[in-house]
PDB file of C-alpha atoms and ligand atoms in Angstrom:
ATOM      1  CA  UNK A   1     -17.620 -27.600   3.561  1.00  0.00           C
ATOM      2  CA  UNK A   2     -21.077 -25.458   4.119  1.00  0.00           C
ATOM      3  CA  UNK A   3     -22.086 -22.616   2.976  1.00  0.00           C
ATOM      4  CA  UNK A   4     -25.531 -20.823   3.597  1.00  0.00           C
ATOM      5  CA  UNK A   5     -27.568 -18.961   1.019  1.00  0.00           C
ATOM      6  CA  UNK A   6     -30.471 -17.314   1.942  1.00  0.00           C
ATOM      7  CA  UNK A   7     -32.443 -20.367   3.966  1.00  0.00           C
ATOM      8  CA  UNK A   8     -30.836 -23.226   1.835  1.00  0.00           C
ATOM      9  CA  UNK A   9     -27.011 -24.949   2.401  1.00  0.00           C
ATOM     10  CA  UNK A  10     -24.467 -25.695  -0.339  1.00  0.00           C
ATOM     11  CA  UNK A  11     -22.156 -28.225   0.912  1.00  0.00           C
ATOM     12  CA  UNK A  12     -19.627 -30.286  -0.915  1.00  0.00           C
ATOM     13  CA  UNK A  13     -18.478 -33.261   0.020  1.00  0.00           C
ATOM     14  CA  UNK A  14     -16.246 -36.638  -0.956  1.00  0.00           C
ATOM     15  CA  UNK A  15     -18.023 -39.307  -1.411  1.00  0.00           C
ATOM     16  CA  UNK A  16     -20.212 -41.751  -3.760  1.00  0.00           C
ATOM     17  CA  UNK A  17     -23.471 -40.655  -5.217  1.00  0.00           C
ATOM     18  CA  UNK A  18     -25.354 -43.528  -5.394  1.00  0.00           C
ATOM     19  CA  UNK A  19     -24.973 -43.674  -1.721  1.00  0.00           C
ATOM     20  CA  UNK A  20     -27.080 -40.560  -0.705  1.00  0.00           C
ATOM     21  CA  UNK A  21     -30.133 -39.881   0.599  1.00  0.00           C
ATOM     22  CA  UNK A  22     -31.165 -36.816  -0.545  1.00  0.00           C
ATOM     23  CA  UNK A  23     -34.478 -36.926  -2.423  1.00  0.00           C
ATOM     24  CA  UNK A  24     -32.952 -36.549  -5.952  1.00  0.00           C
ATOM     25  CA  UNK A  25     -29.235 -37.595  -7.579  1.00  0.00           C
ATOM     26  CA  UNK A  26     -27.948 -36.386 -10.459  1.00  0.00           C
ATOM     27  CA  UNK A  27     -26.845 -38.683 -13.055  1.00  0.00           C
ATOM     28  CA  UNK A  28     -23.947 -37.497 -15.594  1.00  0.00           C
ATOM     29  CA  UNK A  29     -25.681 -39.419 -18.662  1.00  0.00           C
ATOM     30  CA  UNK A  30     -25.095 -39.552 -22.106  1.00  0.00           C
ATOM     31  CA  UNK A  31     -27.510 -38.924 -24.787  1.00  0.00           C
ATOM     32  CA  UNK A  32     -28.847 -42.327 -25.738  1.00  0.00           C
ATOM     33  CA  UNK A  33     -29.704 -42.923 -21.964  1.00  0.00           C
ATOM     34  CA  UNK A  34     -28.944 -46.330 -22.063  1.00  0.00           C
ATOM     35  CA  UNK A  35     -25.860 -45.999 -19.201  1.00  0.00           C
ATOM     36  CA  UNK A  36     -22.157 -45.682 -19.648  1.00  0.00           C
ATOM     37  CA  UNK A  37     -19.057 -45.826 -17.453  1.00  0.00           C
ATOM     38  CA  UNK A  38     -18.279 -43.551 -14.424  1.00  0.00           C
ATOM     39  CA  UNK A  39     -20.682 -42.215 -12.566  1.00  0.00           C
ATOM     40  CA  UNK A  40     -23.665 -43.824 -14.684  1.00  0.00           C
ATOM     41  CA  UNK A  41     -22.502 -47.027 -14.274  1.00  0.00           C
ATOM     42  CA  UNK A  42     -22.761 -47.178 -10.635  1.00  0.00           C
ATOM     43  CA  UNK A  43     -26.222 -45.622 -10.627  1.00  0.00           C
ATOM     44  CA  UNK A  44     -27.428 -48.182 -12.667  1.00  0.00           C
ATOM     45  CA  UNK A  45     -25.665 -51.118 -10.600  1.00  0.00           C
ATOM     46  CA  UNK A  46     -26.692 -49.889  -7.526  1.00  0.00           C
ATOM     47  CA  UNK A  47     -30.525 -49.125  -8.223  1.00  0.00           C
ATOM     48  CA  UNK A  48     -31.323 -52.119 -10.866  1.00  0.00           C
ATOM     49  CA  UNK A  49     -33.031 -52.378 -13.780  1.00  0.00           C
ATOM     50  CA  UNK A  50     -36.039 -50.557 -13.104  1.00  0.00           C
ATOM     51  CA  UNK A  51     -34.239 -47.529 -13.750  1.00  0.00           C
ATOM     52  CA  UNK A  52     -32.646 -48.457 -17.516  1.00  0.00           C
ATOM     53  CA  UNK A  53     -35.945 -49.504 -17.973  1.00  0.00           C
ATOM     54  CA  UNK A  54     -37.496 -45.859 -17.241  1.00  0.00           C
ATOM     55  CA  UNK A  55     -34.448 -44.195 -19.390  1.00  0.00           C
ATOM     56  CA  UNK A  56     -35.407 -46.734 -22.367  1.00  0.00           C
ATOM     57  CA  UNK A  57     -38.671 -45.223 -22.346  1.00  0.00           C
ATOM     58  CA  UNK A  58     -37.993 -41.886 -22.200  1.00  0.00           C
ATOM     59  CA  UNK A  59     -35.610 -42.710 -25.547  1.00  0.00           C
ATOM     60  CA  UNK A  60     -33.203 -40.471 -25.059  1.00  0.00           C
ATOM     61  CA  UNK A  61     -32.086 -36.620 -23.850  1.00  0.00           C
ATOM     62  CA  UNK A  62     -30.004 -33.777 -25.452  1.00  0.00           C
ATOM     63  CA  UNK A  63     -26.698 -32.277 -23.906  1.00  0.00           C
ATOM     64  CA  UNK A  64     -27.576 -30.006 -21.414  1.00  0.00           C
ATOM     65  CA  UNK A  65     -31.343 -30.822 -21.047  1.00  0.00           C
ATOM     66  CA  UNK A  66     -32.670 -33.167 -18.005  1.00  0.00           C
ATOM     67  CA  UNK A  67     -34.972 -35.798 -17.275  1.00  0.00           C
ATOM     68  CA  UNK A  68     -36.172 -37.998 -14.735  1.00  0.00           C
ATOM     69  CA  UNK A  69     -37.024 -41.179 -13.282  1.00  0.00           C
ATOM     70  CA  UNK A  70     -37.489 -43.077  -9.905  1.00  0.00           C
ATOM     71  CA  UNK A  71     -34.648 -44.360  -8.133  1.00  0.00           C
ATOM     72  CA  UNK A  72     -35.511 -48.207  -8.016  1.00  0.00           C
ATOM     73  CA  UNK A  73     -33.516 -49.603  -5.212  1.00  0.00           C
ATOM     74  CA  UNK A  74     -31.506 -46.263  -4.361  1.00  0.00           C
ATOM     75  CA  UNK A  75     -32.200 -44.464  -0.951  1.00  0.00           C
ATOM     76  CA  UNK A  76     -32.808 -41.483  -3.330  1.00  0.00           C
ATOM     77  CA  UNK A  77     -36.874 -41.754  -4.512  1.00  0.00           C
ATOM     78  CA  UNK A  78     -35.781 -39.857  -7.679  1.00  0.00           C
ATOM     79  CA  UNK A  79     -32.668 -40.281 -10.694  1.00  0.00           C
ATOM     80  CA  UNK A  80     -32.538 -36.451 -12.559  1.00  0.00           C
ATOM     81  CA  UNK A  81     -30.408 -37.579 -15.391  1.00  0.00           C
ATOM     82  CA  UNK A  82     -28.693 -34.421 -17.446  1.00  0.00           C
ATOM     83  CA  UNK A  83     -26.148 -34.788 -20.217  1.00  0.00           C
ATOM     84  CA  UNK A  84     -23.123 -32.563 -19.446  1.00  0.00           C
ATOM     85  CA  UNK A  85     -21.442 -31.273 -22.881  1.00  0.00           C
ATOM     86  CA  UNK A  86     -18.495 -32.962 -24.426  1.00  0.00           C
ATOM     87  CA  UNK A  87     -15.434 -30.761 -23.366  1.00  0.00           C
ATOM     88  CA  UNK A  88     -13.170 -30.001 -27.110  1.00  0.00           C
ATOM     89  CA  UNK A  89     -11.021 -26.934 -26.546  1.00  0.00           C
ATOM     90  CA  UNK A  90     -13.766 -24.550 -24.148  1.00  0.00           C
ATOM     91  CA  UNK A  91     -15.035 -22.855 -27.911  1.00  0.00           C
ATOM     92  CA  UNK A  92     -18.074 -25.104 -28.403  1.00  0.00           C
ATOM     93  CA  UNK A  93     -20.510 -23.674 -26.349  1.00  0.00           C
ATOM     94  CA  UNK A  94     -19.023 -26.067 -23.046  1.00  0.00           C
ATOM     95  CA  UNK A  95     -19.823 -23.724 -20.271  1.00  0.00           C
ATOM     96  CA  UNK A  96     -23.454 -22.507 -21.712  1.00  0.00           C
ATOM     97  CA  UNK A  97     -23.829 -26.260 -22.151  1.00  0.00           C
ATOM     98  CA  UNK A  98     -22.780 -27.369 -18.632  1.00  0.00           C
ATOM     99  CA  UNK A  99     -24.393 -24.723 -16.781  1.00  0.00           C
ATOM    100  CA  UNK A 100     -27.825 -25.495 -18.509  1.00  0.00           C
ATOM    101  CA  UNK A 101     -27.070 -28.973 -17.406  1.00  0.00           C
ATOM    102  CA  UNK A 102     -27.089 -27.724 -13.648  1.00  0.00           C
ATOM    103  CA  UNK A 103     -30.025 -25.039 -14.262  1.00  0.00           C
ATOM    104  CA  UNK A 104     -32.184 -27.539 -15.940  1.00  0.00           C
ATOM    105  CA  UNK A 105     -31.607 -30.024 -13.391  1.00  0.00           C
ATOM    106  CA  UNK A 106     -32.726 -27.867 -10.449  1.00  0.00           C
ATOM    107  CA  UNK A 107     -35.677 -26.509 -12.480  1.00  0.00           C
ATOM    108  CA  UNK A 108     -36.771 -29.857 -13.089  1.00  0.00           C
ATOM    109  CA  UNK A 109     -36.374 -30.839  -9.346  1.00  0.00           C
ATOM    110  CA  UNK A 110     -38.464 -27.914  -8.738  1.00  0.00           C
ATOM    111  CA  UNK A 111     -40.651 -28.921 -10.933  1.00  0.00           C
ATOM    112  CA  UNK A 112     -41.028 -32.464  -9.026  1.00  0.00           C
ATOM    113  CA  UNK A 113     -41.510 -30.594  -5.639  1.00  0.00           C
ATOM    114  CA  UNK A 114     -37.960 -31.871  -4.337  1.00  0.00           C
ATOM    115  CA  UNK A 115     -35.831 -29.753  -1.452  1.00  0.00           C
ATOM    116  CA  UNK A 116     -32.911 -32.106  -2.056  1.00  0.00           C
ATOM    117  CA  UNK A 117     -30.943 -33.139  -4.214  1.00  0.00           C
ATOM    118  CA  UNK A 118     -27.528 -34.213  -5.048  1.00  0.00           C
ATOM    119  CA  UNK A 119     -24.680 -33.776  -8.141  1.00  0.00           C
ATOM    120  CA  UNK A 120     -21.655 -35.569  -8.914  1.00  0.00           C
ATOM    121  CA  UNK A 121     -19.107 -33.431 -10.578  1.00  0.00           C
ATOM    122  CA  UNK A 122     -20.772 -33.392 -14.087  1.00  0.00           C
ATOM    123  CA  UNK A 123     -18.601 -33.865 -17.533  1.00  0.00           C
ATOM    124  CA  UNK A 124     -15.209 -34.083 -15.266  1.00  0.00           C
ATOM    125  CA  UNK A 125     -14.958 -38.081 -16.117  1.00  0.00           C
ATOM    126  CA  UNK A 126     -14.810 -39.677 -19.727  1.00  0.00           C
ATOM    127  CA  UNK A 127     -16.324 -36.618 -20.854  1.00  0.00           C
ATOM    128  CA  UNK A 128     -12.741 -33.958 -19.901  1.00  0.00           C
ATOM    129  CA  UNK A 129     -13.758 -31.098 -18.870  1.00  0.00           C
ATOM    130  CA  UNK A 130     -11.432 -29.521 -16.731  1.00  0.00           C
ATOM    131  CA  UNK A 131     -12.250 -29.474 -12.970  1.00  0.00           C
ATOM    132  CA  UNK A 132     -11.389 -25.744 -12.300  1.00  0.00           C
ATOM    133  CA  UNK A 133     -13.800 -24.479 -15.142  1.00  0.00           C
ATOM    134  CA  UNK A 134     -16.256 -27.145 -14.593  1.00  0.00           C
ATOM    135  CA  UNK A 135     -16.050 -26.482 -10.425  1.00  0.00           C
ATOM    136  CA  UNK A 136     -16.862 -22.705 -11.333  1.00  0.00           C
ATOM    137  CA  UNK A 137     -19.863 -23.018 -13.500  1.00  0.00           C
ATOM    138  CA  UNK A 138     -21.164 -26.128 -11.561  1.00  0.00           C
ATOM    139  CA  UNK A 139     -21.256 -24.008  -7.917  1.00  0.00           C
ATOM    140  CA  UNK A 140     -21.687 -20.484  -9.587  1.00  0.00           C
ATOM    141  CA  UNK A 141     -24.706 -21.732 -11.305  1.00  0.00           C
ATOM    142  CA  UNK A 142     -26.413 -23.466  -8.400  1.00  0.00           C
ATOM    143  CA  UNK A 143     -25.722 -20.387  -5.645  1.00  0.00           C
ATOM    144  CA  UNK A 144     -27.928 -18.200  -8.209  1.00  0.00           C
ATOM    145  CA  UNK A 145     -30.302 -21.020  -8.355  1.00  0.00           C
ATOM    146  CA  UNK A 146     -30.557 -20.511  -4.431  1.00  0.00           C
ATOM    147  CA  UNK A 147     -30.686 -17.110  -4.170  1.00  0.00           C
ATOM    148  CA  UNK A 148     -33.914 -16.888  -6.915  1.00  0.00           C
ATOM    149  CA  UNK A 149     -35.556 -20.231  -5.617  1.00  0.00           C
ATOM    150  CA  UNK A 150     -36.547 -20.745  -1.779  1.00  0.00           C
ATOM    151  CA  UNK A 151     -38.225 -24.098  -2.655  1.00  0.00           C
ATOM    152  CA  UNK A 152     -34.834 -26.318  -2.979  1.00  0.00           C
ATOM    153  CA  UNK A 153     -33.236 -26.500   0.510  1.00  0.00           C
ATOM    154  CA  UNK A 154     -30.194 -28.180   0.212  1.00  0.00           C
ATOM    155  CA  UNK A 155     -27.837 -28.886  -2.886  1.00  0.00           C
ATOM    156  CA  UNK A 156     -25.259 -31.519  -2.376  1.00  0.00           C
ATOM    157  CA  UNK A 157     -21.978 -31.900  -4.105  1.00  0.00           C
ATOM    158  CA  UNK A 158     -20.658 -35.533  -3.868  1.00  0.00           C
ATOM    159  CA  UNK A 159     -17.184 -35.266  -5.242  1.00  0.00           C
ATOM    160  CA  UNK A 160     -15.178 -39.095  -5.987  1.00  0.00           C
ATOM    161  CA  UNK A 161     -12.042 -38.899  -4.240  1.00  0.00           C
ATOM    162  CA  UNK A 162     -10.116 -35.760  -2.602  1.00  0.00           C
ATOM    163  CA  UNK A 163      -8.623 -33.933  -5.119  1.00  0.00           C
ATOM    164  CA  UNK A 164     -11.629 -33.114  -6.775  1.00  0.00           C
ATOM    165  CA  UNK A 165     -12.741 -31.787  -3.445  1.00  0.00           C
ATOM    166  CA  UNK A 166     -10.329 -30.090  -3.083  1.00  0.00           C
ATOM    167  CA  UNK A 167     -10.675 -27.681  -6.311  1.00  0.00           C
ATOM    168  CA  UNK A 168     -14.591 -27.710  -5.481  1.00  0.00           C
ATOM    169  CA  UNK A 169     -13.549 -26.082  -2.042  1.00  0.00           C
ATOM    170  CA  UNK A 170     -11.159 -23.579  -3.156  1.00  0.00           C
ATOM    171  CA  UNK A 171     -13.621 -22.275  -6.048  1.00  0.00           C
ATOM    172  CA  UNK A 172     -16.614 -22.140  -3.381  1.00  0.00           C
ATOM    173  CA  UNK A 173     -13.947 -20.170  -0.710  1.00  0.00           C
ATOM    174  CA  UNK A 174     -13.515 -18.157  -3.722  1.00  0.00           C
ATOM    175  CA  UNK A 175     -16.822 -17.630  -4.833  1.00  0.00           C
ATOM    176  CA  UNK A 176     -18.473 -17.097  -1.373  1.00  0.00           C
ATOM    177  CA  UNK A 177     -15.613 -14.668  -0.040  1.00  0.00           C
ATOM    178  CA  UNK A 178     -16.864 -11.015   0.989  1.00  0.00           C
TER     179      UNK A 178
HETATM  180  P1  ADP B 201     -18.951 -37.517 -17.625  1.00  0.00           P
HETATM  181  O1  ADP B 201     -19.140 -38.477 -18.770  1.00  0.00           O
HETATM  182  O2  ADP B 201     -20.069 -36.495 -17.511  1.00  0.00           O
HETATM  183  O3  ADP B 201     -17.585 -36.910 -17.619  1.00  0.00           O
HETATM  184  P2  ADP B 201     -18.216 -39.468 -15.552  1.00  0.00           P
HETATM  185  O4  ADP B 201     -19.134 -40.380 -14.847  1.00  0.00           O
HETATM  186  O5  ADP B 201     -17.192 -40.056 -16.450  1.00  0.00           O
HETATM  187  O6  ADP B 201     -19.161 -38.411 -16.309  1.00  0.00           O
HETATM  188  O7  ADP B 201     -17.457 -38.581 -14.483  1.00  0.00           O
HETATM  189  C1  ADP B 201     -18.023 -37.474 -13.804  1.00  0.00           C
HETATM  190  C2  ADP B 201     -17.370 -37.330 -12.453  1.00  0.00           C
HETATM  191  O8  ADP B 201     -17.949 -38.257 -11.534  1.00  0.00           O
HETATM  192  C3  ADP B 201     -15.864 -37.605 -12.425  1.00  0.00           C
HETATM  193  O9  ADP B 201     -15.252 -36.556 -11.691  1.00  0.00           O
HETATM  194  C4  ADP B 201     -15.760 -38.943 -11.694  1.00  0.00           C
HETATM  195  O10 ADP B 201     -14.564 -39.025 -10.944  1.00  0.00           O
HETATM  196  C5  ADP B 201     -16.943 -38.889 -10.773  1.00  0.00           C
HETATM  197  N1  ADP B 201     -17.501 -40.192 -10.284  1.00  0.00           N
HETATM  198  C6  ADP B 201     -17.349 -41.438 -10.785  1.00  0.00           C
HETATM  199  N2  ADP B 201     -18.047 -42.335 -10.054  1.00  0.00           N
HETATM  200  C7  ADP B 201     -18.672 -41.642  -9.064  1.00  0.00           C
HETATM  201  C8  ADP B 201     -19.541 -41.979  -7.967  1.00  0.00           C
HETATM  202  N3  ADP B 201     -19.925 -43.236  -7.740  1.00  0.00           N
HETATM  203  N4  ADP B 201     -19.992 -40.972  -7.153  1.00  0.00           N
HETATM  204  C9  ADP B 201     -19.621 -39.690  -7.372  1.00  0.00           C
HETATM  205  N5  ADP B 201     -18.812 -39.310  -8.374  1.00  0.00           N
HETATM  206  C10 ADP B 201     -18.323 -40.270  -9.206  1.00  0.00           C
END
């Protein structure tokens, strides 16, 4: 699924991150930096040690900041690695947390002079928050990242397996309807 906003596309797909070639992937980290399971895991496996070795040095990043390295021997040139929050009962600041995850991944892309980029579904793993909230905040918070910022041209949603799709797809119908 597509959507256009303003001169940038949305689209959401199913898939495997490390596989893109956008310019920039997301990473769904954890504070220390020093990889995990899920989604973390197979960034690291697939782009070597170049990249733990970048994360080592940085030391470490709080939940819902972002940071970034190269992508060692990814097709992406660049790993944005954000720490999505910890998902308790919804009352512990979880959605402020997750969408600053998103927003301070984009700025930093921004930042970097990157037009594309692409997320897994962050904190939706080991981490439990639940795909319809986390779908919401996740799309909601990069279409008004579009609409204020012309410089990132195409956000990429790479969802693991087609379920997850599917309640990314219903939220966006949702979202985008007139
Ligand atoms: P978190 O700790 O933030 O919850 P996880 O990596 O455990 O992060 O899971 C985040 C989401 O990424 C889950 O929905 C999981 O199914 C998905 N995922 C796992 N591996 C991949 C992959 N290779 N590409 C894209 N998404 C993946």
């Amino acid at each position: 699924m597509v959507v256009n906003i303003n001169q940038s596309t949305l689209s959401l797909e199913q898939g495997d991150i490390t596989q893109q070639d956008t310019e920039a992937i997301v990473n769904a980290a954890n504070k220390s930096l020093k990889g995990g399971g899920g989604v973390d895991g197979a960034i690291h496996r697939a782009g070597g040690p170049q990249i733990l070795k970048e994360c080592i040095q940085i030391g470490g990043c709080e939940t819902g900041e972002a940071v970034i390295t190269g992508g060692g021997n990814l097709k992406a040139q660049y790993v944005i690695h954000t720490v999505g929050p910890v998902y308790r009962d919804g009352l512990h600041r979880e959605p402020e947390l997750l969408e600053n995850a998103y927003r301070n991944s984009l700025n930093l892309a921004s930042s970097k002079r990157i037009k594309s980029i692409a997320f897994p579904s962050i904190s939706t793993g080991a981490y439990r928050y639940p795909l319809e909230g986390a779908s919401e905040i996740a799309l909601k918070t990069s279409i008004n990242y579009l609409k204020a910022h012309s410089d990132i041209e195409m956000i990429r949603f790479i969802l693991f397996g087609q379920s997850a799709l599917k309640v990314y797809s219903d939220t966006l119908n949702q979202l985008t309807q007139p």
